[in-house]
Tab-separated table of C-alpha atoms in Angstrom:
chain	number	residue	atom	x	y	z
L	1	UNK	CA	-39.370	-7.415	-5.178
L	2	UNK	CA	-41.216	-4.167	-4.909
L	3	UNK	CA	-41.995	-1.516	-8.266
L	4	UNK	CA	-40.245	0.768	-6.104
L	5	UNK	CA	-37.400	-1.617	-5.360
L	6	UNK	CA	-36.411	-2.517	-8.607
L	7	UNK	CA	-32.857	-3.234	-9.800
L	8	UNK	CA	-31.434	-0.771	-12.658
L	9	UNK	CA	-31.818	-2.698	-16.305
L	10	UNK	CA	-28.333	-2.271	-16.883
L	11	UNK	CA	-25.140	-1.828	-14.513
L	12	UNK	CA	-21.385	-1.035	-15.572
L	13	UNK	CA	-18.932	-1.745	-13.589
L	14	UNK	CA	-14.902	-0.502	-13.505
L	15	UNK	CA	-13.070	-2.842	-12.096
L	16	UNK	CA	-13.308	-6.556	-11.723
L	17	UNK	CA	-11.161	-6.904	-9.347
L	18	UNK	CA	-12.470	-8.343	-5.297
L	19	UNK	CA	-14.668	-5.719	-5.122
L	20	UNK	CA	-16.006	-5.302	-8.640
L	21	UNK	CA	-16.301	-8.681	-8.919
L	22	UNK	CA	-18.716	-8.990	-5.670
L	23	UNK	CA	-20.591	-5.617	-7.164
L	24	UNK	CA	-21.834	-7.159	-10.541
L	25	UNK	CA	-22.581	-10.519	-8.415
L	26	UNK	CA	-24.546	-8.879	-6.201
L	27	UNK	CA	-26.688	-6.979	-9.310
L	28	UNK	CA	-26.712	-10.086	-11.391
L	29	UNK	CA	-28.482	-11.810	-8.546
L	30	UNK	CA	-31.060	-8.918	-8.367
L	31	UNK	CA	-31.689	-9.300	-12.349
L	32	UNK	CA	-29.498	-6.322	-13.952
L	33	UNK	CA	-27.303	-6.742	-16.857
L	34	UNK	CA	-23.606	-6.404	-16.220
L	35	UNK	CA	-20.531	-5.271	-18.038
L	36	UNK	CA	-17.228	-5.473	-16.239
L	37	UNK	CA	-14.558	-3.319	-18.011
L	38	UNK	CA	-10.944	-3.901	-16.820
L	39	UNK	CA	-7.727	-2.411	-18.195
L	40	UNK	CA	-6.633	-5.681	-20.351
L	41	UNK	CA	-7.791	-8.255	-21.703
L	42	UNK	CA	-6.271	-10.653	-19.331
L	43	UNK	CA	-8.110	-8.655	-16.699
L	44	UNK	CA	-11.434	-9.229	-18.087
L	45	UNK	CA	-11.108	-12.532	-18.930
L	46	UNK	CA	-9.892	-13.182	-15.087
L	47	UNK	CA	-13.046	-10.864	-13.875
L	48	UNK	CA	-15.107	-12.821	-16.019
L	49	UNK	CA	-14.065	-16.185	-14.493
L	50	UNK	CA	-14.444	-14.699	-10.878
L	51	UNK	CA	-17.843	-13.503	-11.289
L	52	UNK	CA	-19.047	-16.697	-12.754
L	53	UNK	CA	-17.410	-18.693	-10.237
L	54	UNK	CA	-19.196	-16.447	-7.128
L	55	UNK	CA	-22.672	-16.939	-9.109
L	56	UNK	CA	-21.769	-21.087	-9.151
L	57	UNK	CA	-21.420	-20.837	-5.441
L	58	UNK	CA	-24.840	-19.111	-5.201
L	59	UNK	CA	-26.404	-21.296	-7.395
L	60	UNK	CA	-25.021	-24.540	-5.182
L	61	UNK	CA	-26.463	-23.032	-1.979
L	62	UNK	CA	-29.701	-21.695	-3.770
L	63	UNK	CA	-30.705	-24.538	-6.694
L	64	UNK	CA	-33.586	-22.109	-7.427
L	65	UNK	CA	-31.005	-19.566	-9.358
L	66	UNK	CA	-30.798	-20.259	-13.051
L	67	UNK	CA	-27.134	-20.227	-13.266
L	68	UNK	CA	-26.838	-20.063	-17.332
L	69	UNK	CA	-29.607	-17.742	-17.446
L	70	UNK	CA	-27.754	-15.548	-14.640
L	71	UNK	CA	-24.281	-15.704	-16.216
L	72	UNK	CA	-25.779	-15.472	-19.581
L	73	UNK	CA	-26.223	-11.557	-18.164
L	74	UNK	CA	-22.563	-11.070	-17.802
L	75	UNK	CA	-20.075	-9.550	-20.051
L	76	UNK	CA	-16.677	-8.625	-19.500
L	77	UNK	CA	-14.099	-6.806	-21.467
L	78	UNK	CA	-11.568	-4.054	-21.910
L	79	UNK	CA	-13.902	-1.708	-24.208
L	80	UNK	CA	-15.406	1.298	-22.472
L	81	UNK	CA	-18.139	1.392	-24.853
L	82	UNK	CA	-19.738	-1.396	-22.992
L	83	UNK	CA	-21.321	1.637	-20.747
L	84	UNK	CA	-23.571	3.021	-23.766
L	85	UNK	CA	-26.757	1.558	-22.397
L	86	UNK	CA	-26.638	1.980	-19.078
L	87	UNK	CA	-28.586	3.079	-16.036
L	88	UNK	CA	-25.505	3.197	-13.429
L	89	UNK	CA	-21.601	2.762	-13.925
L	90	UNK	CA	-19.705	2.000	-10.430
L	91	UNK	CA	-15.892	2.664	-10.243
L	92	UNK	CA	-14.621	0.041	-8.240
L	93	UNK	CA	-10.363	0.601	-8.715
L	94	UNK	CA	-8.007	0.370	-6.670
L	95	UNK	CA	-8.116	3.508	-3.553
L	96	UNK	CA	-6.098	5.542	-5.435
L	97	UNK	CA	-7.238	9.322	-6.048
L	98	UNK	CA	-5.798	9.556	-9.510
L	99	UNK	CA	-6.521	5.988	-10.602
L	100	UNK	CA	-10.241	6.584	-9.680
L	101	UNK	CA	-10.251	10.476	-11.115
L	102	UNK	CA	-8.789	8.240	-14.423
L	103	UNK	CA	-11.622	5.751	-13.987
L	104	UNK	CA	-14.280	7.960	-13.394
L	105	UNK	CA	-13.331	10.155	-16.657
L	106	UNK	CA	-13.227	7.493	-18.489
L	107	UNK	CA	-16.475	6.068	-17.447
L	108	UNK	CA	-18.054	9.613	-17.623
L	109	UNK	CA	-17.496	10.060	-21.112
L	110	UNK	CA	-18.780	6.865	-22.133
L	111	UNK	CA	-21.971	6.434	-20.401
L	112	UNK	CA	-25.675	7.635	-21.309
L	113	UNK	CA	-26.160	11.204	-20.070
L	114	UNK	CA	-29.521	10.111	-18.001
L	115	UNK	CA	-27.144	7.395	-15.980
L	116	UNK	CA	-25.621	7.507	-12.347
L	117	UNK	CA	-22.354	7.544	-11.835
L	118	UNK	CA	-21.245	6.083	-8.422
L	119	UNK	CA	-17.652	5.834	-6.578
L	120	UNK	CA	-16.799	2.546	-4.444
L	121	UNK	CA	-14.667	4.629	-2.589
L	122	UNK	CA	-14.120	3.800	0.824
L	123	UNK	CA	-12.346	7.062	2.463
L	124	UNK	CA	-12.123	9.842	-0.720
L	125	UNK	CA	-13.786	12.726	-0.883
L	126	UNK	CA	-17.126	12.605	-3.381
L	127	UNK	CA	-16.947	16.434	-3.174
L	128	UNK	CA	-13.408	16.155	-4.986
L	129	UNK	CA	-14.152	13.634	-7.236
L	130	UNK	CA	-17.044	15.274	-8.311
L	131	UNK	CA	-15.428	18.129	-9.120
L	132	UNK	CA	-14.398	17.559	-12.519
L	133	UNK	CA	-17.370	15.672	-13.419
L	134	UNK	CA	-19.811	16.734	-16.623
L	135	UNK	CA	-22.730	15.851	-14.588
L	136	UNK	CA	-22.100	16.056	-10.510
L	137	UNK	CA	-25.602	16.083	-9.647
L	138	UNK	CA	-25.440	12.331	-10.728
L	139	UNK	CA	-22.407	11.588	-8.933
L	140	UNK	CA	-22.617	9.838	-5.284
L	141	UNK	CA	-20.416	7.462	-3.363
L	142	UNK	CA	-21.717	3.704	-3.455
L	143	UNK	CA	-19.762	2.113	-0.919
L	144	UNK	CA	-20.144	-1.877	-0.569
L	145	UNK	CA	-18.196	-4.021	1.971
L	146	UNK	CA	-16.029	-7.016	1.037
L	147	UNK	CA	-17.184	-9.319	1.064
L	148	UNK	CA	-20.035	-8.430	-0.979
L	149	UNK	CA	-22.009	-11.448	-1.349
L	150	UNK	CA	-22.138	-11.600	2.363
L	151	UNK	CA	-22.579	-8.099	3.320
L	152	UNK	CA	-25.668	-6.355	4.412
L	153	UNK	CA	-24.794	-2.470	4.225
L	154	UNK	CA	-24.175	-0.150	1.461
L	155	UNK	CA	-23.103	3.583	2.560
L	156	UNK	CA	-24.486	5.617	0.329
L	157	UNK	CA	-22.660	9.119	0.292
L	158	UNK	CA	-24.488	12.083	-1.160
L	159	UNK	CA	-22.265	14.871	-2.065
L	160	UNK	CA	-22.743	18.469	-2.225
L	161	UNK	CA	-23.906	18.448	-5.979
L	162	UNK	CA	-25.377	15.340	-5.624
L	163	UNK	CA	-29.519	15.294	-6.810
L	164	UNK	CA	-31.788	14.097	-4.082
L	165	UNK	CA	-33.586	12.179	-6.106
L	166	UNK	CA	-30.053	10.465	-7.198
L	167	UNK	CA	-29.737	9.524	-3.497
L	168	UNK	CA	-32.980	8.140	-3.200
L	169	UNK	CA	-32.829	6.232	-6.623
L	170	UNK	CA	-29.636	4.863	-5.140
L	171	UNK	CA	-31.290	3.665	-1.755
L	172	UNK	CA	-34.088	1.835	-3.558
L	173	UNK	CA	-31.554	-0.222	-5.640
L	174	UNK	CA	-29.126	-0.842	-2.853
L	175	UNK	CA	-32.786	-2.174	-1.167
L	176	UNK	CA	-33.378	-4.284	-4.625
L	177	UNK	CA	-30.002	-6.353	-3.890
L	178	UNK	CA	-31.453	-7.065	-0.466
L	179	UNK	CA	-29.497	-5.129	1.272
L	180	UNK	CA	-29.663	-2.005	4.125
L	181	UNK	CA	-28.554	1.193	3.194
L	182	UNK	CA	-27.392	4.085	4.795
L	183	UNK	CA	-26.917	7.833	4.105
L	184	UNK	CA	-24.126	10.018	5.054
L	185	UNK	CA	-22.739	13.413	3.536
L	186	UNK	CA	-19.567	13.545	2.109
L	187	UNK	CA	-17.010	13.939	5.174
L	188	UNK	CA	-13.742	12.041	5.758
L	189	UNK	CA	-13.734	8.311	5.955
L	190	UNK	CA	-17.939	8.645	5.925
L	191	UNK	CA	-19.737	6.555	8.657
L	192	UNK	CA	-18.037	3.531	8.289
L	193	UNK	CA	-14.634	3.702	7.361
L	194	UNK	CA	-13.821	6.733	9.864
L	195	UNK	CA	-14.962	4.283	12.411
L	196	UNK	CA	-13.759	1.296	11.213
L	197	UNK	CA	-10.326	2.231	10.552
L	198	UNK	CA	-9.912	3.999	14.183
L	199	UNK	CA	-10.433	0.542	15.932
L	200	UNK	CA	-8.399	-1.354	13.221
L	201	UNK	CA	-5.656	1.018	13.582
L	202	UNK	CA	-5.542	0.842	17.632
L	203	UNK	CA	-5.668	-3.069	17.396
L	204	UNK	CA	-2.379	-3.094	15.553
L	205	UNK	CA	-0.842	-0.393	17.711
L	206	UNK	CA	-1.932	-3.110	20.672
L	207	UNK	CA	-0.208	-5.675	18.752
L	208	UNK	CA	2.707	-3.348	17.624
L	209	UNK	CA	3.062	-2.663	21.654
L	210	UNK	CA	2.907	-6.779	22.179
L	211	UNK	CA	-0.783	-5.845	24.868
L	212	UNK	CA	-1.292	-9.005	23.425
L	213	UNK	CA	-1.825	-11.154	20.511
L	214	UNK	CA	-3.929	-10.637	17.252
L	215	UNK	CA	-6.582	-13.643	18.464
L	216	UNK	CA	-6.370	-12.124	21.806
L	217	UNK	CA	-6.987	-8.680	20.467
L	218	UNK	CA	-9.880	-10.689	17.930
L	219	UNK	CA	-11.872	-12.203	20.824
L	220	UNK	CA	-11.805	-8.943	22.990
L	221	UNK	CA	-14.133	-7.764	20.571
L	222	UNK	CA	-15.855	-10.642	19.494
L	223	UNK	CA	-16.775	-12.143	22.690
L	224	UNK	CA	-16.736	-8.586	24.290
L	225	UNK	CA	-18.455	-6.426	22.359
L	226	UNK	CA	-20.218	-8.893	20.466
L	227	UNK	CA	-18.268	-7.933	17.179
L	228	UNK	CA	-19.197	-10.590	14.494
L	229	UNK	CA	-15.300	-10.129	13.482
L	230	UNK	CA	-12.206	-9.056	15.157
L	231	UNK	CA	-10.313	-5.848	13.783
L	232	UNK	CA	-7.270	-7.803	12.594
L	233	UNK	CA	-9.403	-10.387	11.013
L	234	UNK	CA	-11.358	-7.426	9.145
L	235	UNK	CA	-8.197	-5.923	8.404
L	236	UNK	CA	-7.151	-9.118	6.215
L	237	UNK	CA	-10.129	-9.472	4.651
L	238	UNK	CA	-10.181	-5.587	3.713
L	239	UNK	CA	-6.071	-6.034	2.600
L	240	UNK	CA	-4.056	-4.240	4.769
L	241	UNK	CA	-2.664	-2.322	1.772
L	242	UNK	CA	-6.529	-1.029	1.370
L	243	UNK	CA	-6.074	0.277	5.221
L	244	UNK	CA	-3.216	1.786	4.870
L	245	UNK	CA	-4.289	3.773	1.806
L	246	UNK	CA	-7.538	4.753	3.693
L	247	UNK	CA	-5.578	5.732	6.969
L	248	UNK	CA	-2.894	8.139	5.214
L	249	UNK	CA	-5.837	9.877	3.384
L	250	UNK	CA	-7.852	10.186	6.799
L	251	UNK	CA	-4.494	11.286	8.450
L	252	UNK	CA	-4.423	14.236	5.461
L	253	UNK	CA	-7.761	15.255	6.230
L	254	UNK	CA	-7.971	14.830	10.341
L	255	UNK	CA	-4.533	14.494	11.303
L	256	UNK	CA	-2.569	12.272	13.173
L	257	UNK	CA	-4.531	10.680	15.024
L	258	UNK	CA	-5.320	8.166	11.791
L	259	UNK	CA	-1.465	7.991	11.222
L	260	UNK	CA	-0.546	4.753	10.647
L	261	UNK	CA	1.377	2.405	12.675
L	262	UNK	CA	4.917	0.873	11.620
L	263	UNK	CA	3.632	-2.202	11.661
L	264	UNK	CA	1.363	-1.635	9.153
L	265	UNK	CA	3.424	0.036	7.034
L	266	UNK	CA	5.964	-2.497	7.076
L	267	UNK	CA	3.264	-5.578	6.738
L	268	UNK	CA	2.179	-3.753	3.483
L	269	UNK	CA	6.011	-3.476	1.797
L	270	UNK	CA	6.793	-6.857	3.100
L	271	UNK	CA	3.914	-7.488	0.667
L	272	UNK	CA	1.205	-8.978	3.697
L	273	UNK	CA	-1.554	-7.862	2.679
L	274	UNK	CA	-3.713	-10.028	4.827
L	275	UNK	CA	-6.737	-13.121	3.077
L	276	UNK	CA	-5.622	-11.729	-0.680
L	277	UNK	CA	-1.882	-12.342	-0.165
L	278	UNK	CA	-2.284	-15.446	1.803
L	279	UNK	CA	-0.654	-13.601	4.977
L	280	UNK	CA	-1.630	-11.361	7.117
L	281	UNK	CA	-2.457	-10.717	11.267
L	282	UNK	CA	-3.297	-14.347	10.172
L	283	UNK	CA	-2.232	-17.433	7.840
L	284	UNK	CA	-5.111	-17.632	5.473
L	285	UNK	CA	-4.535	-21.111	2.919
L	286	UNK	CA	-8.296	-20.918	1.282
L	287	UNK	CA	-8.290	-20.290	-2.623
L	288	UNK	CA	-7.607	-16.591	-3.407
């Protein structure tokens, strides 16, 4: 690893959920100390056991990790103060505006004034959320793919406020967990999402209109398009509840055509949320 690659000394992250989870794998890996605050303490101590169970995989396909050395750089609990000796904090709740304006203040006010403060939002705005932050020239959107472990591509969304030299602090330790990243400016949905969404969105309007079947639909773009993954296969992995909640905000901000389809709406109350749920576009029966 380059000097000017380097991982950040110390990484907080909100959430431990999926996402989280994947987030302090991915800078445990690169060397950082990592604190995963949840809301409870049966939420850390679950967080906790799903961080150190990704690193055991890593460790079984890589016998060169050190796996007590690794976990030994993980802590997880329900105090905020965790975040006192930090170099970045990452939000990674649920895509909910007020749960992550919640988050965010919470994370704000307990975090080093030097640090960076990043959103893992997928689709809302970092001019907004910024907004009511003490220090918005160190606020930017880090935005990782599930799963994480696996992923190559951070977005890396610089906002209005946002310091250049934030951005490109953030680029070299997105490059430090071996992976790419990209920059966009804050707009709706960003690069990926506003993309992504659009095709996963049509693909269950196909399937809503019975054009044909969600493998069907799959393998048009897979062995079509060369897609590594079909758009109702993403959508599972993603949870169809995390589309919808990234459609309705893109609908709010470019209209309808991100409204979502019935069927979605209806998969997500019917509680089918796709790989986390066990059903989705597909049966999924792998540990969850």
């Amino acid at each position: 690893m380059s000097e000017t690659a380097k991982a950040p000394r110390g990484v907080g992250v909100l959430g431990g959920g999926r996402m989280g989870a994947g987030i302090a794998h991915a800078f445990l890996l690169a060397g950082s100390h990592v604190s995963v605050v949840e809301r409870d303490a049966a939420s850390a101590d679950a967080a906790l056991a799903r961080v150190s169970d990704s690193i055991r995989r890593s460790v079984e396909r890589d016998p060169s990790l050190q796996e007590t050395e690794i976990i030994g750089r993980l802590s997880a609990g329900r105090d905020i103060a965790a975040f006192t000796d930090v170099d970045l904090v990452i939000e990674a709740v649920p895509e909910d505006r007020e749960l992550k304006e919640q988050a965010l203040a919470r994370a704000e006010a307990a975090m080093p004034a030097h640090a960076t403060l990043a959103s893992n939002t997928s689709s809302i705005s970092i001019d907004d959320l910024a907004a009511n932050r003490v220090h918005p020239e160190l606020f930017l959107g880090l935005h990782f793919f599930n799963p994480v472990p696996a992923s190559a591509l951070v977005e890396i969304v610089h906002g209005t406020a946002t310091d250049a030299a934030v951005t490109d602090l953030a680029g070299r330790w997105v490059t430090s967990l071996g992976k790419t990243p990209i920059v966009v400016r804050d707009s709706p949905g960003f690069a990926s999402s506003r993309l992504g969404v659009m095709l996963g969105l049509e693909a269950i309007r196909m399937l809503e209109e019975g054009v044909a079947s969600a493998a069907d639909i799959d393998a048009a773009m897979t062995l079509g398009y060369r897609h590594p993954m079909g758009p109702l296969r993403t959508t599972d992995i993603v949870g169809l509840d995390v589309r919808l909640g990234i459609a309705e905000e893109l609908e709010r901000a470019l209209g309808a055509r991100f409204a979502p389809p019935d069927l979605l709406r209806r998969m997500v109350a019917e509680g089918r949320l796709g790989r986390k749920s066990g059903e989705g576009f597909y049966a999924w029966n792998e540990e969850r």
